[in-house]
Amino acid sequence: MKRLSSFLLLLCCLTAFFTAGCDSLAEEEEGGDDTLYIYSWGDYLDPDVITEFEEETGIHVVLDEFDTNESMYPRVKEGATSYDLICPSDYMIQKMAENDLLQPLDYDQLPNAKAYIGKDFFKQAESYDPGNRYSIPYCWGTVGLMYNKKLVAGDIDSWSVLFDPAYKDEILMQDSARDAFMIPLRLLGDSMNTKDPQELAKARDILIAQKPLVQAYGVDDIRDKLASGEAALGVIYSGEAINLLKANPDLAFCPAPKEGTNLWMDGWVIPKQAKHAGNAHKFIDFLCRPDIAAKNFKALGYSTPNTGVRGLVEDDMDEEELAVAFPDPSVYQGQETYQYLGEAIDKLYTKLWLQVKVE
């Protein structure tokens, strides 16, 4: 009996040992409690910032990167990888929330966000995230016009210059349905979030008529062509403008043509199935600390909604750069932000854009 009792005791100990080992292995496969899985745009976090977070918290960051919202979305929806923190754009945040892919934020864990993210930006974010339930603004900017002062006559303040025959083969357009259609829609006085097929058809026809004037439809190559002087003007994101102004002193930037433009915002969200939501909150709040936000700003060049940053960086910037990075509120107040329009309208935009490209 005593020998049997000893055997049972040994069996229980071995069972507990192997169970604990399996639990540890499972935790290791999930990254453990000291891990954070992030999915973000390429080159959207200063590597030194990640290192500093790891050193301060002991949390190991695993970073994956995407190049478009559309490539990111299915991977998250299908749950192929369990991410704890993602940085989508405005309309995609709305789409993810509407499809029940996000969990509400706990603002009690985000004191720096509450203290330093500007109220104007929280208000703007409500257009796609009512009540700011799911996202914290991270980077923002406008879609504007960059032009070469030696090749373009006068100061530019209107999208209409992109349709001027005087600049045939000197015009660069974004290879993006929403950014391309935004321009004729604003020239027509229509919303860039329109769902009206007739308004979209008119915008398509304007883009088709413009096509003989366009040197190229692109993304990163627009920046390179403007920097080298291969084109006179192009549509570009304000976050790229500062580096372009440094690269070529002949360039000038109009951040918001008078007809109106897109005010874009990217924000941090926590997926509904995140295994390390607490660590995700810690990282968001770390990024909202002014000294950390300033490091990211210097590395990335994109405008920040953090009100504590300008005072930390302005001594290293000239007036033109400051005007781009920290514009007067009149530049962005009242501008539209892209919204998720539903699957059917998304497909319509894509169809019409393809018609422009193949015409």
mmCIF file of C-alpha atoms in Angstrom:
data_model
loop_
_atom_site.group_PDB
_atom_site.id
_atom_site.type_symbol
_atom_site.label_atom_id
_atom_site.label_comp_id
_atom_site.label_asym_id
_atom_site.label_seq_id
_atom_site.Cartn_x
_atom_site.Cartn_y
_atom_site.Cartn_z
ATOM 1 C CA MET A 1 0.000 0.000 0.000
ATOM 2 C CA LYS A 2 2.790 2.357 0.922
ATOM 3 C CA ARG A 3 4.698 1.404 -2.262
ATOM 4 C CA LEU A 4 1.520 2.041 -4.318
ATOM 5 C CA SER A 5 1.073 5.420 -2.632
ATOM 6 C CA SER A 6 4.656 6.327 -3.497
ATOM 7 C CA PHE A 7 4.089 5.261 -7.091
ATOM 8 C CA LEU A 8 0.930 7.362 -7.309
ATOM 9 C CA LEU A 9 2.761 10.327 -5.834
ATOM 10 C CA LEU A 10 5.561 9.921 -8.405
ATOM 11 C CA LEU A 11 3.005 9.635 -11.216
ATOM 12 C CA CYS A 12 1.293 12.834 -10.096
ATOM 13 C CA CYS A 13 4.600 14.690 -9.982
ATOM 14 C CA LEU A 14 5.568 13.485 -13.458
ATOM 15 C CA THR A 15 2.149 14.481 -14.804
ATOM 16 C CA ALA A 16 2.457 17.937 -13.308
ATOM 17 C CA PHE A 17 5.974 18.295 -14.709
ATOM 18 C CA PHE A 18 5.017 17.370 -18.260
ATOM 19 C CA THR A 19 1.834 19.458 -18.131
ATOM 20 C CA ALA A 20 3.829 22.478 -17.029
ATOM 21 C CA GLY A 21 6.341 21.770 -19.789
ATOM 22 C CA CYS A 22 3.586 21.641 -22.402
ATOM 23 C CA ASP A 23 2.072 24.852 -21.074
ATOM 24 C CA SER A 24 5.466 26.559 -21.293
ATOM 25 C CA LEU A 25 5.957 25.254 -24.823
ATOM 26 C CA ALA A 26 2.513 26.502 -25.867
ATOM 27 C CA GLU A 27 3.264 29.887 -24.309
ATOM 28 C CA GLU A 28 6.590 30.008 -26.127
ATOM 29 C CA GLU A 29 4.879 29.244 -29.431
ATOM 30 C CA GLU A 30 2.477 32.120 -28.790
ATOM 31 C CA GLY A 31 5.366 34.374 -27.864
ATOM 32 C CA GLY A 32 4.817 34.303 -24.112
ATOM 33 C CA ASP A 33 3.566 37.114 -21.920
ATOM 34 C CA ASP A 34 6.659 39.190 -22.705
ATOM 35 C CA THR A 35 6.072 39.369 -26.468
ATOM 36 C CA LEU A 36 4.241 41.780 -28.759
ATOM 37 C CA TYR A 37 3.346 40.992 -32.382
ATOM 38 C CA ILE A 38 2.985 44.138 -34.517
ATOM 39 C CA TYR A 39 1.740 44.450 -38.110
ATOM 40 C CA SER A 40 2.494 47.843 -39.645
ATOM 41 C CA TRP A 41 3.424 49.719 -42.796
ATOM 42 C CA GLY A 42 6.999 49.301 -43.981
ATOM 43 C CA ASP A 43 9.502 51.709 -42.385
ATOM 44 C CA TYR A 44 6.813 53.161 -40.133
ATOM 45 C CA LEU A 45 8.619 52.736 -36.809
ATOM 46 C CA ASP A 46 12.094 53.976 -35.926
ATOM 47 C CA PRO A 47 14.084 50.810 -35.072
ATOM 48 C CA ASP A 48 15.675 52.674 -32.142
ATOM 49 C CA VAL A 49 12.217 53.287 -30.710
ATOM 50 C CA ILE A 50 11.477 49.559 -30.752
ATOM 51 C CA THR A 51 14.807 48.835 -29.066
ATOM 52 C CA GLU A 52 14.137 51.433 -26.372
ATOM 53 C CA PHE A 53 10.688 49.954 -25.687
ATOM 54 C CA GLU A 54 12.168 46.472 -25.345
ATOM 55 C CA GLU A 55 14.856 47.709 -22.954
ATOM 56 C CA GLU A 56 12.408 49.652 -20.789
ATOM 57 C CA THR A 57 9.714 46.988 -20.570
ATOM 58 C CA GLY A 58 11.400 43.639 -21.196
ATOM 59 C CA ILE A 59 8.764 42.983 -23.890
ATOM 60 C CA HIS A 60 10.120 41.495 -27.119
ATOM 61 C CA VAL A 61 8.683 43.044 -30.283
ATOM 62 C CA VAL A 62 8.096 40.963 -33.406
ATOM 63 C CA LEU A 63 7.377 43.233 -36.390
ATOM 64 C CA ASP A 64 5.762 42.237 -39.681
ATOM 65 C CA GLU A 65 5.165 44.804 -42.422
ATOM 66 C CA PHE A 66 2.573 45.335 -45.164
ATOM 67 C CA ASP A 67 2.512 47.631 -48.189
ATOM 68 C CA THR A 68 -1.224 48.271 -48.617
ATOM 69 C CA ASN A 69 -4.316 48.181 -46.441
ATOM 70 C CA GLU A 70 -5.846 45.748 -48.891
ATOM 71 C CA SER A 71 -3.024 43.213 -48.495
ATOM 72 C CA MET A 72 -3.155 43.522 -44.712
ATOM 73 C CA TYR A 73 -6.902 43.032 -44.289
ATOM 74 C CA PRO A 74 -7.405 39.423 -45.494
ATOM 75 C CA ARG A 75 -4.443 38.192 -43.460
ATOM 76 C CA VAL A 76 -5.964 39.636 -40.291
ATOM 77 C CA LYS A 77 -9.495 38.551 -41.142
ATOM 78 C CA GLU A 78 -8.451 34.984 -41.873
ATOM 79 C CA GLY A 79 -6.454 34.831 -38.643
ATOM 80 C CA ALA A 80 -3.410 33.321 -40.326
ATOM 81 C CA THR A 81 -1.220 35.144 -37.803
ATOM 82 C CA SER A 82 -2.305 36.374 -34.396
ATOM 83 C CA TYR A 83 -1.235 40.013 -34.219
ATOM 84 C CA ASP A 84 -1.531 42.147 -31.094
ATOM 85 C CA LEU A 85 -1.256 45.574 -32.694
ATOM 86 C CA ILE A 86 -1.912 46.865 -36.229
ATOM 87 C CA CYS A 87 -1.564 50.265 -37.917
ATOM 88 C CA PRO A 88 -4.226 50.601 -40.664
ATOM 89 C CA SER A 89 -5.518 53.736 -42.373
ATOM 90 C CA ASP A 90 -8.744 55.584 -41.620
ATOM 91 C CA TYR A 91 -11.218 53.805 -43.932
ATOM 92 C CA MET A 92 -9.694 50.416 -43.170
ATOM 93 C CA ILE A 93 -10.099 50.995 -39.435
ATOM 94 C CA GLN A 94 -13.790 51.616 -40.125
ATOM 95 C CA LYS A 95 -14.026 48.443 -42.212
ATOM 96 C CA MET A 96 -12.288 46.333 -39.559
ATOM 97 C CA ALA A 97 -14.535 47.688 -36.815
ATOM 98 C CA GLU A 98 -17.696 47.087 -38.841
ATOM 99 C CA ASN A 99 -16.561 43.503 -39.445
ATOM 100 C CA ASP A 100 -15.981 42.893 -35.721
ATOM 101 C CA LEU A 101 -12.213 42.461 -36.021
ATOM 102 C CA LEU A 102 -11.200 44.992 -33.340
ATOM 103 C CA GLN A 103 -11.494 45.290 -29.571
ATOM 104 C CA PRO A 104 -12.259 48.568 -27.783
ATOM 105 C CA LEU A 105 -9.305 50.406 -26.272
ATOM 106 C CA ASP A 106 -8.888 50.823 -22.519
ATOM 107 C CA TYR A 107 -8.043 54.509 -22.118
ATOM 108 C CA ASP A 108 -7.109 53.983 -18.475
ATOM 109 C CA GLN A 109 -4.002 52.270 -19.873
ATOM 110 C CA LEU A 110 -3.280 55.151 -22.266
ATOM 111 C CA PRO A 111 -2.492 58.249 -20.164
ATOM 112 C CA ASN A 112 0.016 59.642 -22.697
ATOM 113 C CA ALA A 113 -2.514 59.297 -25.507
ATOM 114 C CA LYS A 114 -5.087 61.237 -23.495
ATOM 115 C CA ALA A 115 -2.542 63.916 -22.579
ATOM 116 C CA TYR A 116 -0.735 64.481 -25.882
ATOM 117 C CA ILE A 117 -2.858 63.472 -28.883
ATOM 118 C CA GLY A 118 -4.488 66.694 -30.092
ATOM 119 C CA LYS A 119 -8.233 67.073 -29.701
ATOM 120 C CA ASP A 120 -8.533 68.153 -33.351
ATOM 121 C CA PHE A 121 -7.188 64.784 -34.439
ATOM 122 C CA PHE A 122 -9.397 62.761 -32.134
ATOM 123 C CA LYS A 123 -12.318 64.744 -33.550
ATOM 124 C CA GLN A 124 -11.217 64.073 -37.139
ATOM 125 C CA ALA A 125 -10.828 60.371 -36.351
ATOM 126 C CA GLU A 126 -14.480 60.195 -35.296
ATOM 127 C CA SER A 127 -15.422 60.359 -38.981
ATOM 128 C CA TYR A 128 -14.273 56.744 -39.301
ATOM 129 C CA ASP A 129 -14.088 55.673 -35.629
ATOM 130 C CA PRO A 130 -17.084 57.155 -33.778
ATOM 131 C CA GLY A 131 -16.276 57.799 -30.143
ATOM 132 C CA ASN A 132 -12.603 56.934 -30.763
ATOM 133 C CA ARG A 133 -13.396 53.464 -29.487
ATOM 134 C CA TYR A 134 -10.890 51.473 -31.493
ATOM 135 C CA SER A 135 -7.978 53.636 -32.667
ATOM 136 C CA ILE A 136 -5.322 56.112 -31.568
ATOM 137 C CA PRO A 137 -4.100 58.522 -34.306
ATOM 138 C CA TYR A 138 -0.438 57.924 -35.184
ATOM 139 C CA CYS A 139 0.548 59.713 -38.414
ATOM 140 C CA TRP A 140 -1.461 61.999 -40.651
ATOM 141 C CA GLY A 141 -1.162 64.170 -43.692
ATOM 142 C CA THR A 142 -2.813 65.373 -46.865
ATOM 143 C CA VAL A 143 -2.680 64.447 -50.523
ATOM 144 C CA GLY A 144 -1.127 67.495 -52.162
ATOM 145 C CA LEU A 145 0.661 68.891 -55.199
ATOM 146 C CA MET A 146 4.429 68.979 -55.500
ATOM 147 C CA TYR A 147 5.769 71.100 -58.360
ATOM 148 C CA ASN A 148 9.025 72.350 -59.777
ATOM 149 C CA LYS A 149 9.186 76.151 -59.632
ATOM 150 C CA LYS A 150 11.474 76.272 -62.669
ATOM 151 C CA LEU A 151 9.069 74.240 -64.789
ATOM 152 C CA VAL A 152 5.667 75.471 -63.580
ATOM 153 C CA ALA A 153 4.489 79.062 -63.877
ATOM 154 C CA GLY A 154 3.409 80.807 -60.669
ATOM 155 C CA ASP A 155 2.253 79.457 -57.330
ATOM 156 C CA ILE A 156 -0.014 76.422 -57.552
ATOM 157 C CA ASP A 157 -3.178 76.189 -55.458
ATOM 158 C CA SER A 158 -5.615 74.170 -57.609
ATOM 159 C CA TRP A 159 -6.004 70.618 -58.884
ATOM 160 C CA SER A 160 -6.854 72.126 -62.273
ATOM 161 C CA VAL A 161 -3.140 72.424 -63.120
ATOM 162 C CA LEU A 162 -3.094 68.639 -63.580
ATOM 163 C CA PHE A 163 -5.343 69.088 -66.622
ATOM 164 C CA ASP A 164 -3.378 71.907 -68.274
ATOM 165 C CA PRO A 165 -2.096 70.878 -71.759
ATOM 166 C CA ALA A 166 0.938 73.089 -71.162
ATOM 167 C CA TYR A 167 2.313 70.341 -68.917
ATOM 168 C CA LYS A 168 1.760 67.382 -71.216
ATOM 169 C CA ASP A 169 4.098 64.486 -70.314
ATOM 170 C CA GLU A 170 5.184 66.357 -67.183
ATOM 171 C CA ILE A 171 2.363 65.217 -64.865
ATOM 172 C CA LEU A 172 2.588 62.349 -62.339
ATOM 173 C CA MET A 173 -0.552 60.775 -60.872
ATOM 174 C CA GLN A 174 -0.969 58.309 -58.010
ATOM 175 C CA ASP A 175 -1.724 54.761 -59.109
ATOM 176 C CA SER A 176 -4.594 54.525 -56.628
ATOM 177 C CA ALA A 177 -8.305 54.519 -57.356
ATOM 178 C CA ARG A 178 -9.338 56.578 -54.341
ATOM 179 C CA ASP A 179 -6.530 59.148 -54.678
ATOM 180 C CA ALA A 180 -7.038 59.467 -58.438
ATOM 181 C CA PHE A 181 -10.823 59.837 -58.288
ATOM 182 C CA MET A 182 -10.607 62.265 -55.377
ATOM 183 C CA ILE A 183 -9.171 64.939 -57.677
ATOM 184 C CA PRO A 184 -11.909 65.192 -60.351
ATOM 185 C CA LEU A 185 -14.575 64.656 -57.682
ATOM 186 C CA ARG A 186 -13.324 67.700 -55.767
ATOM 187 C CA LEU A 187 -13.071 69.724 -58.993
ATOM 188 C CA LEU A 188 -16.741 68.838 -59.642
ATOM 189 C CA GLY A 189 -17.685 69.818 -56.087
ATOM 190 C CA ASP A 190 -18.569 66.223 -55.166
ATOM 191 C CA SER A 191 -17.570 64.284 -52.071
ATOM 192 C CA MET A 192 -14.529 62.033 -52.315
ATOM 193 C CA ASN A 193 -16.677 59.487 -50.446
ATOM 194 C CA THR A 194 -19.487 59.550 -52.987
ATOM 195 C CA LYS A 195 -21.416 56.374 -53.746
ATOM 196 C CA ASP A 196 -23.245 57.910 -56.703
ATOM 197 C CA PRO A 197 -22.440 55.944 -59.901
ATOM 198 C CA GLN A 198 -23.185 58.971 -62.087
ATOM 199 C CA GLU A 199 -20.758 61.202 -60.179
ATOM 200 C CA LEU A 200 -18.116 58.484 -60.372
ATOM 201 C CA ALA A 201 -18.698 58.027 -64.110
ATOM 202 C CA LYS A 202 -18.131 61.774 -64.668
ATOM 203 C CA ALA A 203 -14.910 61.608 -62.662
ATOM 204 C CA ARG A 204 -13.781 58.611 -64.707
ATOM 205 C CA ASP A 205 -14.364 60.485 -67.962
ATOM 206 C CA ILE A 206 -12.295 63.432 -66.707
ATOM 207 C CA LEU A 207 -9.422 61.094 -65.815
ATOM 208 C CA ILE A 208 -9.620 59.413 -69.235
ATOM 209 C CA ALA A 209 -9.492 62.824 -70.917
ATOM 210 C CA GLN A 210 -6.455 63.725 -68.804
ATOM 211 C CA LYS A 211 -4.571 60.538 -69.664
ATOM 212 C CA PRO A 212 -2.677 61.899 -72.734
ATOM 213 C CA LEU A 213 -1.142 64.537 -70.452
ATOM 214 C CA VAL A 214 0.126 62.063 -67.852
ATOM 215 C CA GLN A 215 3.742 60.947 -67.915
ATOM 216 C CA ALA A 216 3.167 58.096 -65.448
ATOM 217 C CA TYR A 217 0.891 56.620 -62.797
ATOM 218 C CA GLY A 218 3.022 55.529 -59.867
ATOM 219 C CA VAL A 219 3.719 55.375 -56.144
ATOM 220 C CA ASP A 220 7.330 55.546 -54.916
ATOM 221 C CA ASP A 221 8.607 56.459 -58.376
ATOM 222 C CA ILE A 222 6.670 59.737 -58.223
ATOM 223 C CA ARG A 223 8.925 60.850 -55.382
ATOM 224 C CA ASP A 224 12.051 59.833 -57.289
ATOM 225 C CA LYS A 225 11.010 61.543 -60.522
ATOM 226 C CA LEU A 226 10.185 64.805 -58.758
ATOM 227 C CA ALA A 227 13.452 64.772 -56.828
ATOM 228 C CA SER A 228 15.467 64.277 -60.004
ATOM 229 C CA GLY A 229 13.515 66.844 -62.061
ATOM 230 C CA GLU A 230 12.147 64.251 -64.509
ATOM 231 C CA ALA A 231 8.639 65.722 -64.184
ATOM 232 C CA ALA A 232 7.205 69.165 -63.531
ATOM 233 C CA LEU A 233 4.498 68.291 -61.026
ATOM 234 C CA GLY A 234 2.829 65.399 -59.319
ATOM 235 C CA VAL A 235 0.355 64.218 -56.711
ATOM 236 C CA ILE A 236 2.133 63.249 -53.521
ATOM 237 C CA TYR A 237 1.537 62.645 -49.829
ATOM 238 C CA SER A 238 2.569 65.430 -47.494
ATOM 239 C CA GLY A 239 4.686 63.040 -45.435
ATOM 240 C CA GLU A 240 7.095 62.738 -48.357
ATOM 241 C CA ALA A 241 7.231 66.469 -49.000
ATOM 242 C CA ILE A 242 9.814 67.399 -46.348
ATOM 243 C CA ASN A 243 12.451 65.030 -47.713
ATOM 244 C CA LEU A 244 11.695 66.152 -51.273
ATOM 245 C CA LEU A 245 12.110 69.814 -50.357
ATOM 246 C CA LYS A 246 15.517 68.935 -48.918
ATOM 247 C CA ALA A 247 16.457 66.844 -51.951
ATOM 248 C CA ASN A 248 15.583 69.482 -54.548
ATOM 249 C CA PRO A 249 15.398 73.209 -53.639
ATOM 250 C CA ASP A 250 13.519 73.918 -56.881
ATOM 251 C CA LEU A 251 10.454 72.099 -55.549
ATOM 252 C CA ALA A 252 7.462 73.627 -53.794
ATOM 253 C CA PHE A 253 4.478 71.971 -52.145
ATOM 254 C CA CYS A 254 0.770 72.789 -51.985
ATOM 255 C CA PRO A 255 -0.622 70.627 -49.137
ATOM 256 C CA ALA A 256 -4.288 71.390 -49.769
ATOM 257 C CA PRO A 257 -5.499 72.679 -53.150
ATOM 258 C CA LYS A 258 -8.396 75.102 -52.847
ATOM 259 C CA GLU A 259 -11.014 72.618 -54.047
ATOM 260 C CA GLY A 260 -10.251 70.388 -51.047
ATOM 261 C CA THR A 261 -8.230 67.242 -50.517
ATOM 262 C CA ASN A 262 -7.992 64.041 -48.557
ATOM 263 C CA LEU A 263 -6.834 64.288 -44.959
ATOM 264 C CA TRP A 264 -5.496 60.800 -44.262
ATOM 265 C CA MET A 265 -4.840 59.334 -40.844
ATOM 266 C CA ASP A 266 -3.227 56.087 -39.786
ATOM 267 C CA GLY A 267 -3.903 54.757 -36.316
ATOM 268 C CA TRP A 268 -3.075 51.944 -33.920
ATOM 269 C CA VAL A 269 -5.738 49.297 -33.298
ATOM 270 C CA ILE A 270 -5.829 46.081 -31.288
ATOM 271 C CA PRO A 271 -7.355 43.038 -33.023
ATOM 272 C CA LYS A 272 -10.191 41.296 -31.251
ATOM 273 C CA GLN A 273 -8.199 38.050 -30.951
ATOM 274 C CA ALA A 274 -4.968 39.687 -29.673
ATOM 275 C CA LYS A 275 -3.220 37.476 -27.098
ATOM 276 C CA HIS A 276 -1.142 40.305 -25.633
ATOM 277 C CA ALA A 277 -3.553 43.247 -25.490
ATOM 278 C CA GLY A 278 -1.903 44.592 -22.343
ATOM 279 C CA ASN A 279 1.451 44.803 -24.113
ATOM 280 C CA ALA A 280 -0.245 46.455 -27.082
ATOM 281 C CA HIS A 281 -1.640 49.176 -24.811
ATOM 282 C CA LYS A 282 1.835 49.690 -23.332
ATOM 283 C CA PHE A 283 3.358 50.141 -26.786
ATOM 284 C CA ILE A 284 0.676 52.577 -27.952
ATOM 285 C CA ASP A 285 1.155 54.700 -24.853
ATOM 286 C CA PHE A 286 4.938 54.519 -25.212
ATOM 287 C CA LEU A 287 4.621 55.892 -28.768
ATOM 288 C CA CYS A 288 2.494 58.766 -27.435
ATOM 289 C CA ARG A 289 5.245 59.950 -25.100
ATOM 290 C CA PRO A 290 6.526 63.223 -26.627
ATOM 291 C CA ASP A 291 10.209 62.259 -26.667
ATOM 292 C CA ILE A 292 9.414 58.959 -28.394
ATOM 293 C CA ALA A 293 6.963 60.593 -30.825
ATOM 294 C CA ALA A 294 9.697 63.126 -31.668
ATOM 295 C CA LYS A 295 12.160 60.323 -32.471
ATOM 296 C CA ASN A 296 9.632 58.687 -34.770
ATOM 297 C CA PHE A 297 8.861 62.013 -36.435
ATOM 298 C CA LYS A 298 12.534 62.679 -37.168
ATOM 299 C CA ALA A 299 12.965 59.205 -38.621
ATOM 300 C CA LEU A 300 9.755 59.087 -40.669
ATOM 301 C CA GLY A 301 8.990 62.682 -41.637
ATOM 302 C CA TYR A 302 5.234 62.239 -41.386
ATOM 303 C CA SER A 303 3.143 64.754 -39.454
ATOM 304 C CA THR A 304 2.255 63.706 -35.943
ATOM 305 C CA PRO A 305 -0.912 64.443 -33.942
ATOM 306 C CA ASN A 306 1.221 64.605 -30.794
ATOM 307 C CA THR A 307 1.083 68.138 -29.374
ATOM 308 C CA GLY A 308 4.346 67.709 -27.474
ATOM 309 C CA VAL A 309 6.569 67.124 -30.511
ATOM 310 C CA ARG A 310 6.965 70.497 -32.224
ATOM 311 C CA GLY A 311 8.820 72.084 -29.317
ATOM 312 C CA LEU A 312 11.329 69.225 -29.394
ATOM 313 C CA VAL A 313 12.154 69.393 -33.126
ATOM 314 C CA GLU A 314 11.546 72.908 -34.462
ATOM 315 C CA ASP A 315 15.100 74.155 -33.846
ATOM 316 C CA ASP A 316 16.325 71.670 -36.466
ATOM 317 C CA MET A 317 13.802 72.677 -39.167
ATOM 318 C CA ASP A 318 13.407 75.681 -41.458
ATOM 319 C CA GLU A 319 10.148 77.584 -41.931
ATOM 320 C CA GLU A 320 9.134 75.728 -45.092
ATOM 321 C CA GLU A 321 9.614 72.338 -43.444
ATOM 322 C CA LEU A 322 7.722 73.422 -40.337
ATOM 323 C CA ALA A 323 4.825 74.645 -42.486
ATOM 324 C CA VAL A 324 4.536 71.188 -44.059
ATOM 325 C CA ALA A 325 4.974 69.151 -40.879
ATOM 326 C CA PHE A 326 2.938 71.389 -38.564
ATOM 327 C CA PRO A 327 0.545 73.302 -40.835
ATOM 328 C CA ASP A 328 -1.895 75.918 -39.688
ATOM 329 C CA PRO A 329 -5.200 74.259 -38.698
ATOM 330 C CA SER A 330 -6.881 76.020 -41.625
ATOM 331 C CA VAL A 331 -4.989 73.638 -43.934
ATOM 332 C CA TYR A 332 -6.624 70.490 -42.579
ATOM 333 C CA GLN A 333 -9.785 71.524 -40.760
ATOM 334 C CA GLY A 334 -12.868 70.748 -42.824
ATOM 335 C CA GLN A 335 -11.050 68.359 -45.161
ATOM 336 C CA GLU A 336 -12.606 64.955 -45.825
ATOM 337 C CA THR A 337 -11.130 61.677 -44.667
ATOM 338 C CA TYR A 338 -11.674 58.552 -46.718
ATOM 339 C CA GLN A 339 -14.434 56.319 -45.401
ATOM 340 C CA TYR A 340 -15.189 52.675 -46.024
ATOM 341 C CA LEU A 341 -17.935 52.661 -48.667
ATOM 342 C CA GLY A 342 -18.852 48.978 -48.668
ATOM 343 C CA GLU A 343 -17.781 46.074 -50.854
ATOM 344 C CA ALA A 344 -20.039 46.964 -53.799
ATOM 345 C CA ILE A 345 -18.778 50.554 -54.081
ATOM 346 C CA ASP A 346 -15.168 49.422 -53.578
ATOM 347 C CA LYS A 347 -15.591 47.140 -56.575
ATOM 348 C CA LEU A 348 -17.125 49.984 -58.583
ATOM 349 C CA TYR A 349 -14.146 52.269 -57.872
ATOM 350 C CA THR A 350 -11.781 49.465 -58.903
ATOM 351 C CA LYS A 351 -13.754 48.768 -62.088
ATOM 352 C CA LEU A 352 -13.827 52.431 -63.121
ATOM 353 C CA TRP A 353 -10.141 52.894 -62.330
ATOM 354 C CA LEU A 354 -9.273 49.931 -64.545
ATOM 355 C CA GLN A 355 -11.289 51.553 -67.307
ATOM 356 C CA VAL A 356 -9.113 54.646 -66.946
ATOM 357 C CA LYS A 357 -5.913 52.628 -67.036
ATOM 358 C CA VAL A 358 -6.790 50.522 -70.100
ATOM 359 C CA GLU A 359 -8.563 53.212 -72.158
#
